CSV table of C-alpha atoms in Angstrom, one decimal:
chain,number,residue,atom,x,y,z
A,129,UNK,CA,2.7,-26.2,2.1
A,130,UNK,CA,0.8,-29.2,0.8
A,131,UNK,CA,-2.5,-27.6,0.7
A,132,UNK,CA,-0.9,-24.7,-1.2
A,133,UNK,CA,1.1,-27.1,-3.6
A,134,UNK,CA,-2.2,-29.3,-3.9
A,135,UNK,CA,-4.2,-26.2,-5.7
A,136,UNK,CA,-1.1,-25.7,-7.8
A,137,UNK,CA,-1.1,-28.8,-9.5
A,138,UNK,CA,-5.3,-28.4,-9.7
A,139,UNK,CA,-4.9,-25.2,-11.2
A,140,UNK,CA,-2.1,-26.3,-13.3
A,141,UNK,CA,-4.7,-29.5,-14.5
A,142,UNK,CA,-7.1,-27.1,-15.2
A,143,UNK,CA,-5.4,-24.9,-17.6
A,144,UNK,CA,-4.1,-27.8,-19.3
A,145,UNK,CA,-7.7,-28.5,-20.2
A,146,UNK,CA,-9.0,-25.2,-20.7
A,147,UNK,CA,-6.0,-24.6,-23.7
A,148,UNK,CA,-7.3,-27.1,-25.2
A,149,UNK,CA,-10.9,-26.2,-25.6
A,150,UNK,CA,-12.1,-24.5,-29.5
A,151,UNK,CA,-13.1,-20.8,-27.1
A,152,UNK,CA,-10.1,-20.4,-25.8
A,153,UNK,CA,-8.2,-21.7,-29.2
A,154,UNK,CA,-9.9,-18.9,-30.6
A,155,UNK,CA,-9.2,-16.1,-28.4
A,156,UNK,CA,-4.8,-15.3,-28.8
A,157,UNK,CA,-5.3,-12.7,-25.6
A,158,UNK,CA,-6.4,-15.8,-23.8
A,159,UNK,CA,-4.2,-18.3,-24.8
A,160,UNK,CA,-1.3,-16.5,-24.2
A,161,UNK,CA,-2.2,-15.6,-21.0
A,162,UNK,CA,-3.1,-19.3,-19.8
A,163,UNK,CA,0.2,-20.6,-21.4
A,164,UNK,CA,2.4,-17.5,-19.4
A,165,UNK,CA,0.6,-19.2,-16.4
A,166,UNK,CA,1.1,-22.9,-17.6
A,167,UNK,CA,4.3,-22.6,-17.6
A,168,UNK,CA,5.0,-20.2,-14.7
A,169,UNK,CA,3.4,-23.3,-12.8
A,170,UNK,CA,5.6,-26.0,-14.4
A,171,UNK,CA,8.5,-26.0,-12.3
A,172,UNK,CA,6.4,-26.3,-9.1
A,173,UNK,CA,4.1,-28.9,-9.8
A,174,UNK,CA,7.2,-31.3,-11.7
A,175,UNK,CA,8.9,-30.7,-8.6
A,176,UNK,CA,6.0,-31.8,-6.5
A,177,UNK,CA,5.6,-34.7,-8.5
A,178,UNK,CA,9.0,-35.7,-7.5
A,179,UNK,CA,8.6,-34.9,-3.8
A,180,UNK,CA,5.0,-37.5,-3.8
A,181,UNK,CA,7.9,-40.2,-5.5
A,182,UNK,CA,10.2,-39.4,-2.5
A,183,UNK,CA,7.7,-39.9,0.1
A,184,UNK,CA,6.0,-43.0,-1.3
A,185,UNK,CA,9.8,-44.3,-1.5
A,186,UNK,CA,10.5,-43.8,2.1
A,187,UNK,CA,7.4,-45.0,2.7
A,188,UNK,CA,7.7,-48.7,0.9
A,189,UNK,CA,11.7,-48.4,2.6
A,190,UNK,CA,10.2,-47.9,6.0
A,191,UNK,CA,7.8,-51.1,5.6
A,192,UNK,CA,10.9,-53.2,4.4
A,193,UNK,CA,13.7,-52.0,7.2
A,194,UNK,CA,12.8,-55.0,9.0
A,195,UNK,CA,13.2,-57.7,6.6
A,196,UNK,CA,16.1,-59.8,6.8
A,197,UNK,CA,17.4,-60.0,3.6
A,198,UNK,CA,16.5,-56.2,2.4
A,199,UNK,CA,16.7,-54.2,5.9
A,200,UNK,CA,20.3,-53.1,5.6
A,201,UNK,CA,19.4,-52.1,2.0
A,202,UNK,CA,16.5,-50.2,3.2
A,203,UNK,CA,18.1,-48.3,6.0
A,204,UNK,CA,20.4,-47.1,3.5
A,205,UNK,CA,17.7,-46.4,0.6
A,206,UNK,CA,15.8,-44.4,3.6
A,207,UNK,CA,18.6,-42.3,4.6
A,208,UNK,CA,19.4,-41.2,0.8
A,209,UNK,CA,15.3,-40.6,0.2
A,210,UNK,CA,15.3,-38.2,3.4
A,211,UNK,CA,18.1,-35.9,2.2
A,212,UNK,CA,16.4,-35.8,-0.9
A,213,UNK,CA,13.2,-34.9,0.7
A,214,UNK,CA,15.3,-32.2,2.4
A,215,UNK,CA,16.6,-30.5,-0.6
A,216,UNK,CA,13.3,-31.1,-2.6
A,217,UNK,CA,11.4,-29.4,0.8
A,218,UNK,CA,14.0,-26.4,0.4
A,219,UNK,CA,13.2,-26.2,-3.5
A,220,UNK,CA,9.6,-26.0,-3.4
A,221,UNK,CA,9.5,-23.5,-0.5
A,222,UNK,CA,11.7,-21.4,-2.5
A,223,UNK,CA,9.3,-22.0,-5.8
A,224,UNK,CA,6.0,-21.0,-3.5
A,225,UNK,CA,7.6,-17.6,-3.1
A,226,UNK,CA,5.1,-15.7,-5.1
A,227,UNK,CA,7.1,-15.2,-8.8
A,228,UNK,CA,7.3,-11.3,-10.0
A,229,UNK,CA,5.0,-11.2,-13.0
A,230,UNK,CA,7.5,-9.0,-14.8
A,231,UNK,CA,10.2,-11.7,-14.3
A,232,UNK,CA,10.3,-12.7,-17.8
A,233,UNK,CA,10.3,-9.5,-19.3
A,234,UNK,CA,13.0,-7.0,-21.5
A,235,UNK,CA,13.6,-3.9,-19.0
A,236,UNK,CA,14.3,-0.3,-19.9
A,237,UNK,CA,16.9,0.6,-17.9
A,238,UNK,CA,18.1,4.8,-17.6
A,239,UNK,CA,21.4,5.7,-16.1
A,240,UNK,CA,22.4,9.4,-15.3
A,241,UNK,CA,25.4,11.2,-14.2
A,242,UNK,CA,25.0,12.5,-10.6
A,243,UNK,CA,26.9,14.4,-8.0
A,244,UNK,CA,30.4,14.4,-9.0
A,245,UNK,CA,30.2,16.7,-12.7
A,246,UNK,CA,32.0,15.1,-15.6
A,247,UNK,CA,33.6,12.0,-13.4
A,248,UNK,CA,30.0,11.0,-12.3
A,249,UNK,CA,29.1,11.4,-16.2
A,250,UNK,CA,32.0,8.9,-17.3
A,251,UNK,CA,31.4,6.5,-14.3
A,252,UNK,CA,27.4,6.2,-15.6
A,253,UNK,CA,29.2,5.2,-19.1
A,254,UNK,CA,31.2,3.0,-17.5
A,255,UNK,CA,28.0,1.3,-15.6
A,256,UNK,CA,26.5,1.1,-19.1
A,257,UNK,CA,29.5,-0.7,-20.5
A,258,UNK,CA,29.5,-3.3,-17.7
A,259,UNK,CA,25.1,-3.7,-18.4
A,260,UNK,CA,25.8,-4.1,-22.1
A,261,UNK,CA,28.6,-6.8,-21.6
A,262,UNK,CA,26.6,-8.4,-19.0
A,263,UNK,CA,23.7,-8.5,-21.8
A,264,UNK,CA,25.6,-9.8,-24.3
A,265,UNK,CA,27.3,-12.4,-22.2
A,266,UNK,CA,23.3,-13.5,-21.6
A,267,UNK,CA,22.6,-13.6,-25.5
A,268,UNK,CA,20.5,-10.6,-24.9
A,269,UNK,CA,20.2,-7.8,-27.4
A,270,UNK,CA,20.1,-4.3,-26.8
A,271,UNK,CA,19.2,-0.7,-28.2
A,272,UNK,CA,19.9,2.6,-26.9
A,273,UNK,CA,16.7,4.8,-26.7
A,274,UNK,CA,17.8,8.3,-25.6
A,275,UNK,CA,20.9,9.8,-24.8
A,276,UNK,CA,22.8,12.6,-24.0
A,277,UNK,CA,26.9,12.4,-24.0
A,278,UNK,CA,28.9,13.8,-21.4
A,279,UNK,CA,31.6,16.7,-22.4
A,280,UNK,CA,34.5,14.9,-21.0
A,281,UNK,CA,32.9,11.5,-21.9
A,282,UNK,CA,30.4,9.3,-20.7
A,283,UNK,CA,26.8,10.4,-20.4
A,284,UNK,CA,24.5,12.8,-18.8
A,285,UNK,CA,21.7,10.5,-19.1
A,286,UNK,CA,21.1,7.1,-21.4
A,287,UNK,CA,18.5,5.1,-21.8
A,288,UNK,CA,18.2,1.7,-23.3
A,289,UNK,CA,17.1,-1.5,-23.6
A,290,UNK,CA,17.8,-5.1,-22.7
A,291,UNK,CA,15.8,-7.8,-24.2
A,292,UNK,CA,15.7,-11.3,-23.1
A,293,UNK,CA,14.1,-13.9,-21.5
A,294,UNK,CA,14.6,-13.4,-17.5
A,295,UNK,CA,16.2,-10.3,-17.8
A,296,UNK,CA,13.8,-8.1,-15.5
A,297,UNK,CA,14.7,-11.1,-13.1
A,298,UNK,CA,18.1,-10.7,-13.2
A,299,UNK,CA,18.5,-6.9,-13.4
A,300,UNK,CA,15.9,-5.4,-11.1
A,301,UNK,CA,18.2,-5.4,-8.4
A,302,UNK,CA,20.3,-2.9,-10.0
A,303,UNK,CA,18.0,0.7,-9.3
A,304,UNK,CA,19.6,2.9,-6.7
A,305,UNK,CA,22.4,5.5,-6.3
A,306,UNK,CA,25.8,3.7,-7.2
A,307,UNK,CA,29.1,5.3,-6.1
A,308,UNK,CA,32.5,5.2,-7.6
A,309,UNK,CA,36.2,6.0,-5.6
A,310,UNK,CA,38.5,6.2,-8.0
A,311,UNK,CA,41.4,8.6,-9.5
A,312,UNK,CA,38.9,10.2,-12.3
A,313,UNK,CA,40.7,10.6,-15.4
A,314,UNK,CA,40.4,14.8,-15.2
A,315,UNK,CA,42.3,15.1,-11.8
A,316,UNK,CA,45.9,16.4,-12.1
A,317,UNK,CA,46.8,15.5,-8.6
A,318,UNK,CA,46.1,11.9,-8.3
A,319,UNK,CA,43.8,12.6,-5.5
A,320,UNK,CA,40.8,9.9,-5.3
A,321,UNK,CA,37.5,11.4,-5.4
A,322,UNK,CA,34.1,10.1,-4.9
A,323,UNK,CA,31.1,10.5,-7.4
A,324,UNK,CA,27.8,9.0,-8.1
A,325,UNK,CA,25.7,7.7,-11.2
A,326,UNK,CA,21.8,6.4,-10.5
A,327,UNK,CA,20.2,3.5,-12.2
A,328,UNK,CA,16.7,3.1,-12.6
A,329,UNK,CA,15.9,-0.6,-14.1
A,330,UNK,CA,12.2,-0.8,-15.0
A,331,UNK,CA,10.1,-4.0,-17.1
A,332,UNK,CA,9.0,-3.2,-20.5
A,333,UNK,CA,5.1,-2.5,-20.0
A,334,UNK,CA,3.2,-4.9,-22.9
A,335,UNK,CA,-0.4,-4.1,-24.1
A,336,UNK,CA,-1.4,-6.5,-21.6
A,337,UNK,CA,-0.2,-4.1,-18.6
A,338,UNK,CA,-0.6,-0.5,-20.0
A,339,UNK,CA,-3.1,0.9,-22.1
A,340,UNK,CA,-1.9,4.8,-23.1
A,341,UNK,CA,-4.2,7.0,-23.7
A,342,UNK,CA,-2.6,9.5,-26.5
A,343,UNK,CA,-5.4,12.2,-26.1
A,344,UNK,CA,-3.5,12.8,-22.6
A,345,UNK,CA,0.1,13.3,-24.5
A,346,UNK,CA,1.3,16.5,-25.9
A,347,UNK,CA,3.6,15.5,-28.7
A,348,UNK,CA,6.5,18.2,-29.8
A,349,UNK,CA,9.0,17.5,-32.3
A,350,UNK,CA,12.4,19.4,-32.5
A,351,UNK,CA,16.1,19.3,-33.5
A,352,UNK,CA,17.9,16.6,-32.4
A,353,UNK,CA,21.0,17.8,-30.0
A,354,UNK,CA,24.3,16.3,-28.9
A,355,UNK,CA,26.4,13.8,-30.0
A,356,UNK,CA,23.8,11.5,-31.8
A,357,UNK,CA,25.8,10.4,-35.0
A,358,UNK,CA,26.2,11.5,-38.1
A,359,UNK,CA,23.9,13.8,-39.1
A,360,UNK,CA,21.6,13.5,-36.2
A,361,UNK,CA,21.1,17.6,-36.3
A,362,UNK,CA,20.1,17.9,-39.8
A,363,UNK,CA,16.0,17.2,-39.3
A,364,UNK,CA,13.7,18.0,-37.1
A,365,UNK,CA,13.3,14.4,-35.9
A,366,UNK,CA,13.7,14.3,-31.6
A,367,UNK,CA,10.2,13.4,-30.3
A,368,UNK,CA,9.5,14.7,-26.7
A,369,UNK,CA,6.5,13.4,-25.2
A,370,UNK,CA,4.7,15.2,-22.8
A,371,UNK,CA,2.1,13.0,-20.2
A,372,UNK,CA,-0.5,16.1,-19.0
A,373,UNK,CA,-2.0,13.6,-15.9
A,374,UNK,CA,1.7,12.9,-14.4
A,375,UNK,CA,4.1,15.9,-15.6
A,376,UNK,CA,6.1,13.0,-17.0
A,377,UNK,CA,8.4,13.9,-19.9
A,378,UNK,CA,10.5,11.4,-22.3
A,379,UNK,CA,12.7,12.2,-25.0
A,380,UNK,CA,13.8,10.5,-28.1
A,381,UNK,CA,16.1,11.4,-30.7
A,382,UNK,CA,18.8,8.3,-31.1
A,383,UNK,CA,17.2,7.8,-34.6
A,384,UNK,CA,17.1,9.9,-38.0
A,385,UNK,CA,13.0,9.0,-38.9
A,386,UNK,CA,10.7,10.7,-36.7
A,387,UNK,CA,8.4,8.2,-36.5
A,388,UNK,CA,10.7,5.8,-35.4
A,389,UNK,CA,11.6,8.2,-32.4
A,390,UNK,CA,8.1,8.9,-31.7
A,391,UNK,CA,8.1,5.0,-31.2
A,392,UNK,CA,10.6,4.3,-28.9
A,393,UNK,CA,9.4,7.9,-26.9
A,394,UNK,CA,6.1,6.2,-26.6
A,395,UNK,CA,7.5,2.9,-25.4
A,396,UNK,CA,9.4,4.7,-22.8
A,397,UNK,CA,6.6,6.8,-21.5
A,398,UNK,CA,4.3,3.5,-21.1
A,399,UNK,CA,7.1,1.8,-19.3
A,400,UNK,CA,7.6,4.9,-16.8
A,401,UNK,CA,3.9,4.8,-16.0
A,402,UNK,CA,3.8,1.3,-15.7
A,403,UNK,CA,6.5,1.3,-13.2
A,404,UNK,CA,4.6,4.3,-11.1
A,405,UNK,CA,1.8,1.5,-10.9
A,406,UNK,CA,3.9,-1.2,-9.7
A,407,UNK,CA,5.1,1.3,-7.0
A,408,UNK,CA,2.0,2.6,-6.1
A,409,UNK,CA,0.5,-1.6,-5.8
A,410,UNK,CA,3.9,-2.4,-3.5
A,411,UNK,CA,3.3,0.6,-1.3
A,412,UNK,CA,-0.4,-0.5,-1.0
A,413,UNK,CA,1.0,-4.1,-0.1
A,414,UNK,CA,3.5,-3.7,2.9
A,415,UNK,CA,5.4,-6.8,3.8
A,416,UNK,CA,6.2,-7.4,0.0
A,417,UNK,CA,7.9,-3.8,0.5
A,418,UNK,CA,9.5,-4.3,3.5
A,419,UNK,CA,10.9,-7.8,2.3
A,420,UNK,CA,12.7,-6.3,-0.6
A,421,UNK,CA,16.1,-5.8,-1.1
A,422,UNK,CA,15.8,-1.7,-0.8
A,423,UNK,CA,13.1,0.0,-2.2
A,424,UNK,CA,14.5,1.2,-5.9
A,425,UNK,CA,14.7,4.8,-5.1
A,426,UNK,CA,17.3,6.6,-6.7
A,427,UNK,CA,18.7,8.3,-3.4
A,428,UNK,CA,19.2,4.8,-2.4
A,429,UNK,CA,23.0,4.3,-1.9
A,430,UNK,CA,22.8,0.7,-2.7
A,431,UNK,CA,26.5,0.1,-4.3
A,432,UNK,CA,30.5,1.5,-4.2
A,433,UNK,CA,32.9,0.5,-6.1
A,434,UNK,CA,36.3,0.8,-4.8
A,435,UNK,CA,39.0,1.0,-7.9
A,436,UNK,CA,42.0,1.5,-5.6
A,437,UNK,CA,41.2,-1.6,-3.8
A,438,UNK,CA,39.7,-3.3,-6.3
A,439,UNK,CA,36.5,-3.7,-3.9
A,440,UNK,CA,32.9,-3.9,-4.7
A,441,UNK,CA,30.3,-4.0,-1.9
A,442,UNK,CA,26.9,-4.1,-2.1
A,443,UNK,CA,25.3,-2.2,1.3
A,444,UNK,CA,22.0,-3.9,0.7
A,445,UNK,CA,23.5,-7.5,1.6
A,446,UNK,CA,26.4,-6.3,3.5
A,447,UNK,CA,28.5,-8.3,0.1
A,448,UNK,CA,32.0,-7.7,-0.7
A,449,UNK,CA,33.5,-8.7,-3.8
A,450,UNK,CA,37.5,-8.0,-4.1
A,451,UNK,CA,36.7,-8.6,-8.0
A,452,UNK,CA,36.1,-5.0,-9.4
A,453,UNK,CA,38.1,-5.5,-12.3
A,454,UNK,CA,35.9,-8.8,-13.8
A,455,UNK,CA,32.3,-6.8,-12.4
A,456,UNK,CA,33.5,-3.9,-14.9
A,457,UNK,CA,33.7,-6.2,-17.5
A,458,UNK,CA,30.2,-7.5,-17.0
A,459,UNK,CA,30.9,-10.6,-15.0
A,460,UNK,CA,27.9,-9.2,-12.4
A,461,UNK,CA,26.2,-13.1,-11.4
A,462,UNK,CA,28.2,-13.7,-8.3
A,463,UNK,CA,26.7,-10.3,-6.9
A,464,UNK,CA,23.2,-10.5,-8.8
A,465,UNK,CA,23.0,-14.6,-6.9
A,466,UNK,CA,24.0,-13.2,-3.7
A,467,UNK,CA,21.0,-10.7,-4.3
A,468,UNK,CA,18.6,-13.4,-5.5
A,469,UNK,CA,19.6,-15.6,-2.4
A,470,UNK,CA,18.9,-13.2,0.3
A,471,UNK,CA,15.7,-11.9,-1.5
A,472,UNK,CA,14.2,-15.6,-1.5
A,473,UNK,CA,15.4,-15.3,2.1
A,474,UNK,CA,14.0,-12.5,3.2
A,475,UNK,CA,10.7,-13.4,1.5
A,476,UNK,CA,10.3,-16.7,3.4
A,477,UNK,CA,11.1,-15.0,7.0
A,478,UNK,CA,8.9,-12.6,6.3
A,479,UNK,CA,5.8,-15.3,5.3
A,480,UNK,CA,5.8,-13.3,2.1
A,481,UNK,CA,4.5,-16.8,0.6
């Protein structure tokens, strides 16, 4: 751990320097890509710091314990100095767990009705709901990208997105199959029935991670459909992007200008194959896989949420919450820490360091 914290801080020294010379001044690619590592080092090398205090200070205790007038003093200064050491030991171990480059970043996140018809189609607006309060309970901002309503409420399908420092961090979690057991609103019988909605979370792709080539997009514009707002059917505005390599198609017709569609299609499509690359670099590298908290699939059952008993369980952790009612209403940290915990877990059984 020392070795490995010891190149840290002589990275960390070196881009310190290196930010400071007239080339990389020059060059804004550069020097934002040596300050994103700067301070993605901070934390770790501050902390070491503070570890190197806590060992000289046992140290220097150690050498006194035998002294007359400060040995009681120094037995007690030595016991205090070793539970520090302890917690900073636990700290940096965590902090040498190899940080997700996307951490930082806003995330697109799509949600769609699944088995279960219009109930599934509500419950995906309800998951949207509890994203958008949890956002705004962050001081993150948010903007709906595509979307398609559900007849009896709810959507189809919606995509959107979160921006925010940390929110990739905090939301990535969330892809999989979720499943609701609840009276819907439509049943006449008061029978509970069971639906699902899927959630894909994915980090906004930056020019730095995705370059698009548009010579390999088809680009058809047509009527916008649905319940868009007023007037969203009167132009020929919806911009459906075609990808030829990957068969991937986006859609975007939440605004009136074309061009602004065409914009948020585009951001979309570079964020879907940006996410295909990540998963195609984790398949390629194993134990990271294998340490995750499930693998993001969509068929991944990864939540239920129990209305009748008020119950939310994740089946990832084996975590049960009998807080429904606050979850709904966007109050999600107690579940996303659990998550966080038993990934940092995970990752330092598995050596994933």
């Amino acid at each position: 751990m020392i070795e490995r914290l010891e190149q840290i801080t002589e990275r960390y020294n070196e881009i310190k320097e290196k930010l400071s010379t007239p080339e990389v001044i020059q060059d804004i690619k550069k020097t934002l890509e040596l300050s994103k590592e700067l301070s993605s080092k901070e934390e770790t090398v501050n902390t070491y710091k503070e570890y190197k205090v806590v060992l000289e200070g046992i140290k220097e205790a150690k050498e006194m314990q035998n002294d007359k007038e400060l040995g009681s003093f120094a037995k007690e200064e030595i016991v205090r100095l070793e539970e520090e050491q302890k917690q900073l030991e636990s700290k940096l171990e965590i902090l040498l767990i190899p940080k997700d480059p996307n951490d930082e970043k806003n995330v697109i996140i799509e949600i769609r009705g699944a088995a279960g018809g219009d109930e599934a189609n509500i419950f995906a607006g309800d998951l949207y709901d509890m994203y958008i309060k949890y956002a705004e309970s962050k001081g993150w901002s948010h903007e709906v990208i595509n979307e398609v309503r559900g007849t009896s409420g709810g959507y189809a399908q919606i995509e959107f997105m979160i921006k925010g420092s940390g929110a990739y961090s905090r939301l990535k979690y969330e892809s999989g199959a979720h499943r609701v057991q609840r009276v819907p609103v439509t049943e006449t019988q008061g029978r509970v029935h069971t639906s699902t909605a899927t959630v894909v979370v994915m980090p906004e792709a930056e020019e730095l991670d995705f370059e698009l080539d548009m010579n390999e997009v088809r680009i058809d514009i047509t009527r916008s459909s649905g319940c868009g707002g007023q007037g969203v059917n009167t132009t020929d505005s919806a911009v459906r992007l075609t990808h030829i390599p990957t068969g991937i198609i986006v859609y975007s017709q939440t605004e009136r200008s074309q061009i602004k569609n065409k914009e948020k299609a585009i951001k979309i499509l570079k964020t879907r194959l940006y996410d295909m690359k990540l998963r195609e670099k984790e398949e390629k590298e194993g134990a990271e896989r294998r340490s995750k908290i499930g693998t993001g699939d969509r068929s991944e059952k990864i939540r239920t949420y129990n209305f009748p008993q008020n119950r939310l369980t994740d089946h990832r952790i084996n975590f049960t919450l009998m807080q429904l009612d606050r979850v709904m209403l966007g109050k999600l940290d107690e579940v996303i820490e659990a998550l966080i915990l038993e990934d940092q877990k995970r990752k330092i059984e598995n050596n994933v360091l």
